[in-house]
Amino acid sequence: MAKEKIILTGDRPTGRLHIGHYVGSLRRRVELQNSGLYSKTFVFIADAQALTDNMDNPEKVRQNVIEVALDYLAAGLDPTKSTIFIQSQIPELCELSFYYMDLVTVSRLQRNPTVKTEIQMRNFEASIPVGFFTYPISQAADITAFKATTVPVGEDQEPMIEQAREIVRRFNYIYGETLVEPEILLPDNSACLRLPGTDGKAKMSKSLGNCIYLSDSADEVAKKIRSMYTDPDHLRVQDPGKLEGNTVFTYLDAFCRPEHFGRYLPEYPDLNELKAHYQRGGLGDVKVKKFLTAIMEEELSPIRNRRKEFEKDIPAIYDMLKKGCEAARETAAATLDEVRKAMKINYFDDAELIAEQAKRFKGEE
Ligand code: TRP
C-alpha cells in the first residue's frame, strides 16, 4: 500500500501575511488542499516559535494570531478540508521536542545556516536564547507529530526540513521504525522562490517596509506598485531597459498568466514579447506597472473581499481554531503514544511489561 500523503506547514504570527508568503507557499497550500492527492492537510500558526525571538512582546504575537488566521481563510484555506490550529495549544509538541533534544548535538544546531543568519539579524550573538537556538528541534516536532510527508515552505526553511529528516532517521534507527521522513516542497517558479520587496531588496520584510500585504486595499497596492523599483537606468521610454533585478518583471513572473494579456494588454501576445520590447526600448515603466496592477488586483481582490466577510464574525474564527486544535491534538497524541512505546517509557499501558517485571523479581527471590 502506498504511504498516506500528509501536508503540514505553518507560519510565525509576527505580522499580517504578504504576497511573498502567498506565492512562496500559501497559494500552493490551497491548491494542494483542493487537489485530492493528500489524505490530510495541517496548517498551523507557530505562536510558540514566534515567541522564541519575541519573548518580550507577547501582545504582538497574540494580535497576529488572528491576523494570520484571517489571511489563511481569505486565501482559501478551508477548515472543512484542512486542520488549522495554533502551535502552543498542542502540549505534545513540547514533549516530543524534549525527547528529540537527546538526538541533536549543539554543534549540529550551530551549523544550521538559517539559524546562523537569524542570530546575526537579531544581534543575538552574545546572548542566544536557548529556545531560539533549539527551534529547529521544535520544528521537527511540529512536522513529525503529524507524520507529515510533504512540507510546502520557502527556500529559507530547507535547513529545518533537513534537520527534521536527520532526527527522524536517528530516532527510527535507535528506537525502531516509528516516525515519517518529511520532504520539502518548494515553489517550482523561481520568481516565487524568493519574491523581492517592492524596493528590489532581496526579501520582503515588515521591518524594511517593502511588503504588499494580502489585506492591503486596492489603492495601497496600486500606490506601492507605482513606486516600485525597476531599472534605475531606464530613464526615458525609448531607452533600452534591463530585466535583471527589475522588481516589476519579477512580480510578473510570479503572477502573470497567459490569459492576462487578452484581458489587460491585448497588443502583446505573451510575457516574452513584453520583456523583449522593454529590453529593446520603447516601453515605459508606467505601462508595465499598470499591467501588473491589473493582474494583482485580479488575484488579490477576491482574497480581500473574503477577508472582509470573515472579519465580520471574529468569535467564529476563534471557534474554528479551537476545533482545529482539538483535532490536531488527537493526531499528535496518537503519535506520542507510539513514540513513548518505542522509547520504552509507556509504563502503565503495558500489562506485559508489568507481568515481566513481576516474574523477574520472583525469579530473583
Ligand atoms: N519556521 C517557519 C517560518 O518561519 C514556521 C514553522 C514552524 C514551520 N514550524 C513549522 C513551517 C513546521 C513548516 C513546518 O515560517
Short mmCIF file of C-alpha atoms and ligand atoms in Angstrom, two decimals:
data_model
loop_
_atom_site.label_atom_id
_atom_site.label_comp_id
_atom_site.label_asym_id
_atom_site.label_seq_id
_atom_site.Cartn_x
_atom_site.Cartn_y
_atom_site.Cartn_z
CA MET A 1 0.00 0.00 0.00
CA ALA A 2 1.29 3.44 -0.87
CA LYS A 3 2.12 5.59 2.09
CA GLU A 4 -0.53 8.10 3.07
CA LYS A 5 0.42 11.60 1.92
CA ILE A 6 0.06 14.31 4.53
CA ILE A 7 0.71 18.05 4.18
CA LEU A 8 1.89 20.17 7.06
CA THR A 9 3.11 23.72 7.18
CA GLY A 10 2.89 26.85 9.30
CA ASP A 11 3.77 30.50 9.74
CA ARG A 12 5.07 32.60 12.60
CA PRO A 13 2.45 35.14 13.64
CA THR A 14 4.70 38.19 13.70
CA GLY A 15 2.71 40.21 11.16
CA ARG A 16 -0.02 40.01 8.55
CA LEU A 17 0.86 37.75 5.63
CA HIS A 18 2.21 39.38 2.48
CA ILE A 19 2.38 38.33 -1.16
CA GLY A 20 5.82 36.78 -0.53
CA HIS A 21 4.14 34.29 1.80
CA TYR A 22 1.37 33.92 -0.73
CA VAL A 23 3.43 32.95 -3.79
CA GLY A 24 6.05 31.17 -1.68
CA SER A 25 3.67 28.75 0.00
CA LEU A 26 0.10 29.85 0.75
CA ARG A 27 -1.22 29.74 -2.82
CA ARG A 28 0.31 26.29 -3.24
CA ARG A 29 -1.21 25.01 0.01
CA VAL A 30 -4.67 25.96 -1.14
CA GLU A 31 -4.10 24.08 -4.42
CA LEU A 32 -2.76 21.05 -2.53
CA GLN A 33 -5.67 21.17 -0.11
CA ASN A 34 -8.07 21.07 -3.05
CA SER A 35 -6.11 18.57 -5.16
CA GLY A 36 -7.47 15.45 -3.52
CA LEU A 37 -3.97 13.97 -3.57
CA TYR A 38 -3.40 14.29 0.17
CA SER A 39 -5.30 12.49 2.85
CA LYS A 40 -4.80 15.31 5.34
CA THR A 41 -3.65 18.92 5.41
CA PHE A 42 -2.43 20.57 8.61
CA VAL A 43 -1.73 24.29 8.66
CA PHE A 44 -0.75 25.96 11.87
CA ILE A 45 0.12 29.27 13.43
CA ALA A 46 3.55 28.91 15.05
CA ASP A 47 2.98 31.22 18.03
CA ALA A 48 5.39 29.34 20.33
CA GLN A 49 8.10 29.61 17.69
CA ALA A 50 7.33 33.32 17.22
CA LEU A 51 7.89 33.77 20.96
CA THR A 52 11.42 32.37 20.69
CA ASP A 53 12.54 35.71 19.29
CA ASN A 54 9.66 37.86 20.54
CA MET A 55 9.64 36.70 24.15
CA ASP A 56 9.29 40.29 25.33
CA ASN A 57 6.38 41.05 23.03
CA PRO A 58 3.58 38.56 23.68
CA GLU A 59 0.93 41.09 22.69
CA LYS A 60 2.34 41.30 19.16
CA VAL A 61 2.16 37.54 18.80
CA ARG A 62 -1.36 37.40 20.21
CA GLN A 63 -2.65 40.12 17.83
CA ASN A 64 -1.12 38.45 14.82
CA VAL A 65 -2.55 35.01 15.51
CA ILE A 66 -5.96 36.24 14.41
CA GLU A 67 -4.49 38.25 11.52
CA VAL A 68 -2.78 35.15 10.14
CA ALA A 69 -5.92 33.06 10.66
CA LEU A 70 -7.89 35.63 8.63
CA ASP A 71 -5.23 35.63 5.91
CA TYR A 72 -5.42 31.83 5.74
CA LEU A 73 -9.18 31.78 5.31
CA ALA A 74 -9.09 34.71 2.90
CA ALA A 75 -6.52 32.93 0.73
CA GLY A 76 -8.79 29.90 0.52
CA LEU A 77 -7.73 27.50 3.23
CA ASP A 78 -10.91 25.72 4.16
CA PRO A 79 -11.36 24.35 7.68
CA THR A 80 -13.57 21.56 6.34
CA LYS A 81 -10.59 20.33 4.29
CA SER A 82 -7.60 21.48 6.36
CA THR A 83 -6.94 21.33 10.07
CA ILE A 84 -5.98 24.86 11.09
CA PHE A 85 -4.54 25.14 14.58
CA ILE A 86 -2.29 27.03 16.99
CA GLN A 87 1.06 25.50 17.94
CA SER A 88 1.08 26.42 21.66
CA GLN A 89 -2.18 24.58 22.25
CA ILE A 90 -0.61 21.20 21.45
CA PRO A 91 1.49 20.30 24.53
CA GLU A 92 2.53 17.03 22.87
CA LEU A 93 4.85 19.13 20.69
CA CYS A 94 6.86 20.18 23.78
CA GLU A 95 7.11 16.62 24.93
CA LEU A 96 8.33 15.46 21.57
CA SER A 97 10.89 18.30 21.39
CA PHE A 98 12.24 17.26 24.77
CA TYR A 99 12.95 13.75 23.53
CA TYR A 100 14.39 14.97 20.22
CA MET A 101 16.88 17.13 22.13
CA ASP A 102 18.68 13.89 23.01
CA LEU A 103 19.22 13.22 19.31
CA VAL A 104 20.80 16.51 18.23
CA THR A 105 24.19 17.98 19.09
CA VAL A 106 24.92 21.59 19.88
CA SER A 107 27.41 21.77 17.02
CA ARG A 108 24.79 20.48 14.58
CA LEU A 109 22.44 23.28 15.61
CA GLN A 110 25.25 25.81 15.32
CA ARG A 111 25.77 24.75 11.71
CA ASN A 112 22.13 25.40 10.73
CA PRO A 113 22.51 28.23 8.15
CA THR A 114 19.05 29.73 8.74
CA VAL A 115 19.60 29.89 12.50
CA LYS A 116 23.04 31.41 11.87
CA THR A 117 21.67 34.28 9.77
CA GLU A 118 18.76 34.85 12.11
CA ILE A 119 21.12 35.10 15.09
CA GLN A 120 23.07 37.80 13.22
CA MET A 121 19.91 39.64 12.16
CA ARG A 122 18.67 39.79 15.73
CA ASN A 123 22.03 40.65 17.32
CA PHE A 124 21.74 37.53 19.43
CA GLU A 125 25.46 36.64 19.05
CA ALA A 126 26.38 37.37 22.65
CA SER A 127 23.24 36.00 24.27
CA ILE A 128 21.28 33.47 22.26
CA PRO A 129 18.09 32.37 24.00
CA VAL A 130 18.15 28.58 24.30
CA GLY A 131 14.58 28.36 23.00
CA PHE A 132 15.55 30.25 19.87
CA PHE A 133 18.69 28.22 19.34
CA THR A 134 16.72 24.98 19.55
CA TYR A 135 13.71 25.97 17.48
CA PRO A 136 14.76 23.67 14.61
CA ILE A 137 14.21 20.79 17.05
CA SER A 138 10.76 22.02 17.95
CA GLN A 139 10.04 22.46 14.26
CA ALA A 140 10.96 18.80 13.74
CA ALA A 141 8.39 18.00 16.42
CA ASP A 142 5.76 20.11 14.60
CA ILE A 143 6.31 18.14 11.43
CA THR A 144 6.69 14.63 12.79
CA ALA A 145 3.87 14.75 15.35
CA PHE A 146 1.51 14.74 12.36
CA LYS A 147 3.52 12.23 10.31
CA ALA A 148 3.75 14.83 7.57
CA THR A 149 5.20 13.57 4.30
CA THR A 150 5.18 16.90 2.50
CA VAL A 151 6.09 20.34 3.82
CA PRO A 152 5.41 23.25 1.44
CA VAL A 153 7.63 26.12 2.59
CA GLY A 154 10.03 28.74 1.29
CA GLU A 155 13.64 28.10 0.44
CA ASP A 156 14.88 29.50 3.77
CA GLN A 157 13.23 26.57 5.54
CA GLU A 158 15.33 23.93 3.75
CA PRO A 159 17.81 23.53 6.64
CA MET A 160 14.88 22.96 9.05
CA ILE A 161 13.45 20.16 6.96
CA GLU A 162 16.91 18.60 6.62
CA GLN A 163 17.33 18.74 10.39
CA ALA A 164 13.92 17.11 10.85
CA ARG A 165 14.87 14.33 8.44
CA GLU A 166 18.05 13.65 10.39
CA ILE A 167 16.12 13.46 13.66
CA VAL A 168 13.64 11.02 12.12
CA ARG A 169 16.40 8.79 10.81
CA ARG A 170 18.19 8.78 14.13
CA PHE A 171 15.01 8.15 16.09
CA ASN A 172 13.95 5.27 13.86
CA TYR A 173 17.46 3.79 13.93
CA ILE A 174 17.63 3.78 17.73
CA TYR A 175 14.03 3.12 18.72
CA GLY A 176 12.67 1.30 15.68
CA GLU A 177 10.61 2.46 12.70
CA THR A 178 8.15 4.97 14.14
CA LEU A 179 8.43 8.38 12.50
CA VAL A 180 7.98 9.52 8.90
CA GLU A 181 10.70 11.38 6.99
CA PRO A 182 9.25 14.57 5.53
CA GLU A 183 10.01 16.08 2.15
CA ILE A 184 10.20 19.78 1.37
CA LEU A 185 8.00 21.12 -1.40
CA LEU A 186 9.46 24.30 -2.93
CA PRO A 187 7.71 26.58 -5.43
CA ASP A 188 8.62 25.47 -8.96
CA ASN A 189 8.69 29.02 -10.30
CA SER A 190 11.97 30.72 -9.38
CA ALA A 191 10.31 34.16 -9.02
CA CYS A 192 8.10 32.65 -6.31
CA LEU A 193 11.02 31.08 -4.51
CA ARG A 194 12.17 34.41 -3.17
CA LEU A 195 9.92 37.29 -4.08
CA PRO A 196 11.85 40.54 -3.55
CA GLY A 197 10.40 43.52 -1.69
CA THR A 198 8.84 46.40 -3.65
CA ASP A 199 12.16 48.26 -3.23
CA GLY A 200 14.03 45.47 -5.03
CA LYS A 201 15.71 44.31 -1.81
CA ALA A 202 16.23 40.58 -1.55
CA LYS A 203 13.44 39.82 0.88
CA MET A 204 10.02 41.17 1.64
CA SER A 205 10.01 42.07 5.31
CA LYS A 206 7.90 44.17 7.58
CA SER A 207 10.90 45.94 9.11
CA LEU A 208 12.07 47.08 5.65
CA GLY A 209 8.60 48.45 4.84
CA ASN A 210 8.70 46.84 1.39
CA CYS A 211 5.72 44.47 1.62
CA ILE A 212 2.45 44.20 -0.18
CA TYR A 213 0.04 42.61 2.28
CA LEU A 214 -2.80 40.31 1.34
CA SER A 215 -5.05 42.66 3.29
CA ASP A 216 -3.85 45.90 1.60
CA SER A 217 -6.57 47.93 -0.11
CA ALA A 218 -6.62 48.26 -3.91
CA ASP A 219 -5.33 51.83 -3.54
CA GLU A 220 -2.47 50.80 -1.30
CA VAL A 221 -1.43 48.07 -3.75
CA ALA A 222 -1.60 50.46 -6.72
CA LYS A 223 0.45 53.04 -4.84
CA LYS A 224 3.09 50.50 -3.85
CA ILE A 225 3.37 49.30 -7.45
CA ARG A 226 3.67 52.91 -8.74
CA SER A 227 6.73 53.47 -6.55
CA MET A 228 8.19 50.02 -7.20
CA TYR A 229 11.88 49.61 -8.04
CA THR A 230 12.56 48.96 -11.75
CA ASP A 231 15.69 49.65 -13.79
CA PRO A 232 17.28 52.87 -12.49
CA ASP A 233 18.95 53.46 -15.90
CA HIS A 234 15.66 53.25 -17.80
CA LEU A 235 15.04 56.99 -17.73
CA ARG A 236 13.12 57.67 -20.93
CA VAL A 237 10.56 55.43 -22.60
CA GLN A 238 12.79 54.95 -25.65
CA ASP A 239 15.79 53.78 -23.54
CA PRO A 240 16.52 50.06 -23.51
CA GLY A 241 15.57 48.53 -20.14
CA LYS A 242 17.05 45.75 -18.02
CA LEU A 243 15.04 42.83 -16.65
CA GLU A 244 17.60 41.59 -14.12
CA GLY A 245 16.73 42.90 -10.68
CA ASN A 246 13.69 44.67 -12.11
CA THR A 247 11.06 44.05 -9.48
CA VAL A 248 8.08 44.72 -11.74
CA PHE A 249 9.16 41.94 -14.08
CA THR A 250 9.95 39.58 -11.21
CA TYR A 251 6.41 40.11 -9.93
CA LEU A 252 5.06 39.50 -13.43
CA ASP A 253 6.99 36.21 -13.49
CA ALA A 254 5.28 35.28 -10.22
CA PHE A 255 1.73 36.41 -11.03
CA CYS A 256 1.21 36.75 -14.79
CA ARG A 257 -0.72 34.07 -16.67
CA PRO A 258 -1.19 33.90 -20.48
CA GLU A 259 -4.87 34.90 -20.24
CA HIS A 260 -3.97 38.19 -18.58
CA PHE A 261 -2.71 39.57 -21.91
CA GLY A 262 -6.05 39.13 -23.61
CA ARG A 263 -7.76 40.90 -20.74
CA TYR A 264 -5.40 43.78 -19.96
CA LEU A 265 -2.73 44.11 -22.64
CA PRO A 266 -4.01 42.61 -25.91
CA GLU A 267 -1.33 44.33 -28.02
CA TYR A 268 1.21 41.78 -26.70
CA PRO A 269 0.87 38.02 -27.25
CA ASP A 270 2.77 36.99 -24.11
CA LEU A 271 5.27 37.91 -21.39
CA ASN A 272 8.27 37.14 -23.59
CA GLU A 273 7.19 39.75 -26.14
CA LEU A 274 6.60 42.31 -23.40
CA LYS A 275 10.06 41.64 -21.99
CA ALA A 276 11.69 41.83 -25.44
CA HIS A 277 10.05 45.21 -26.10
CA TYR A 278 11.23 46.53 -22.73
CA GLN A 279 14.79 45.42 -23.44
CA ARG A 280 14.75 46.94 -26.95
CA GLY A 281 13.43 50.24 -25.63
CA GLY A 282 10.15 52.00 -26.36
CA LEU A 283 8.14 50.54 -23.48
CA GLY A 284 7.64 52.72 -20.42
CA ASP A 285 7.59 51.61 -16.80
CA VAL A 286 4.18 53.16 -16.24
CA LYS A 287 2.54 50.89 -18.79
CA VAL A 288 4.14 47.74 -17.32
CA LYS A 289 3.21 48.82 -13.81
CA LYS A 290 -0.41 49.39 -14.85
CA PHE A 291 -0.49 45.88 -16.29
CA LEU A 292 0.95 44.45 -13.07
CA THR A 293 -1.58 46.42 -11.02
CA ALA A 294 -4.46 44.94 -13.03
CA ILE A 295 -3.11 41.41 -12.54
CA MET A 296 -2.52 41.88 -8.83
CA GLU A 297 -5.99 43.32 -8.40
CA GLU A 298 -7.50 40.29 -10.12
CA GLU A 299 -5.61 37.97 -7.77
CA LEU A 300 -5.94 39.98 -4.56
CA SER A 301 -9.47 41.38 -4.71
CA PRO A 302 -11.23 38.03 -4.06
CA ILE A 303 -8.85 37.47 -1.13
CA ARG A 304 -9.50 40.95 0.22
CA ASN A 305 -13.27 40.51 -0.11
CA ARG A 306 -13.26 37.13 1.60
CA ARG A 307 -11.20 38.60 4.43
CA LYS A 308 -13.79 41.36 4.95
CA GLU A 309 -16.51 38.71 5.22
CA PHE A 310 -14.55 36.65 7.76
CA GLU A 311 -13.74 39.78 9.79
CA LYS A 312 -17.47 40.18 10.47
CA ASP A 313 -17.52 37.18 12.80
CA ILE A 314 -14.27 37.00 14.78
CA PRO A 315 -15.66 34.71 17.51
CA ALA A 316 -16.39 32.16 14.77
CA ILE A 317 -12.72 32.26 13.74
CA TYR A 318 -11.59 31.51 17.29
CA ASP A 319 -14.12 28.72 17.41
CA MET A 320 -12.76 27.25 14.17
CA LEU A 321 -9.21 27.46 15.59
CA LYS A 322 -10.28 25.78 18.81
CA LYS A 323 -11.82 22.89 16.90
CA GLY A 324 -8.67 22.67 14.79
CA CYS A 325 -6.54 22.49 17.95
CA GLU A 326 -8.68 19.68 19.32
CA ALA A 327 -8.41 17.66 16.13
CA ALA A 328 -4.66 18.31 15.84
CA ARG A 329 -4.12 17.32 19.43
CA GLU A 330 -5.78 13.98 18.82
CA THR A 331 -3.39 13.21 15.97
CA ALA A 332 -0.33 14.39 17.92
CA ALA A 333 -1.38 12.35 20.96
CA ALA A 334 -1.64 9.19 18.85
CA THR A 335 1.92 9.74 17.57
CA LEU A 336 3.14 10.40 21.11
CA ASP A 337 1.69 7.05 22.20
CA GLU A 338 3.80 5.35 19.56
CA VAL A 339 6.86 7.42 20.48
CA ARG A 340 6.58 6.59 24.19
CA LYS A 341 6.19 2.95 23.37
CA ALA A 342 9.21 2.95 21.06
CA MET A 343 11.25 4.76 23.72
CA LYS A 344 10.11 2.31 26.38
CA ILE A 345 8.57 4.97 28.60
CA ASN A 346 5.00 3.67 28.41
CA TYR A 347 4.99 2.10 31.86
CA PHE A 348 1.31 1.95 32.67
CA ASP A 349 -0.34 0.89 29.42
CA ASP A 350 1.80 -2.21 29.07
CA ALA A 351 0.42 -5.17 31.02
CA GLU A 352 3.13 -7.38 29.57
CA LEU A 353 5.86 -5.19 30.98
CA ILE A 354 4.38 -5.31 34.47
CA ALA A 355 3.98 -9.08 34.30
CA GLU A 356 7.55 -9.45 33.03
CA GLN A 357 8.97 -7.37 35.82
CA ALA A 358 6.92 -9.25 38.39
CA LYS A 359 8.34 -12.50 37.07
CA ARG A 360 11.88 -11.21 37.09
CA PHE A 361 11.72 -10.25 40.72
CA LYS A 362 10.05 -13.51 41.66
CA GLY A 363 12.85 -15.37 39.93
CA GLU A 364 15.38 -13.44 41.97
CA GLU A 365 13.86 -14.41 45.29
N1 TRP B 1 9.78 28.38 10.65
C1 TRP B 1 8.60 28.61 9.85
C2 TRP B 1 8.62 30.07 9.40
O1 TRP B 1 9.34 30.87 9.95
C3 TRP B 1 7.32 28.34 10.63
C4 TRP B 1 7.20 26.91 11.05
C5 TRP B 1 7.26 26.45 12.33
C6 TRP B 1 7.03 25.78 10.20
N2 TRP B 1 7.11 25.10 12.35
C7 TRP B 1 6.97 24.65 11.09
C8 TRP B 1 6.91 25.60 8.83
C9 TRP B 1 6.82 23.36 10.58
C10 TRP B 1 6.76 24.29 8.34
C11 TRP B 1 6.71 23.18 9.21
O2 TRP B 1 7.88 30.41 8.51
#
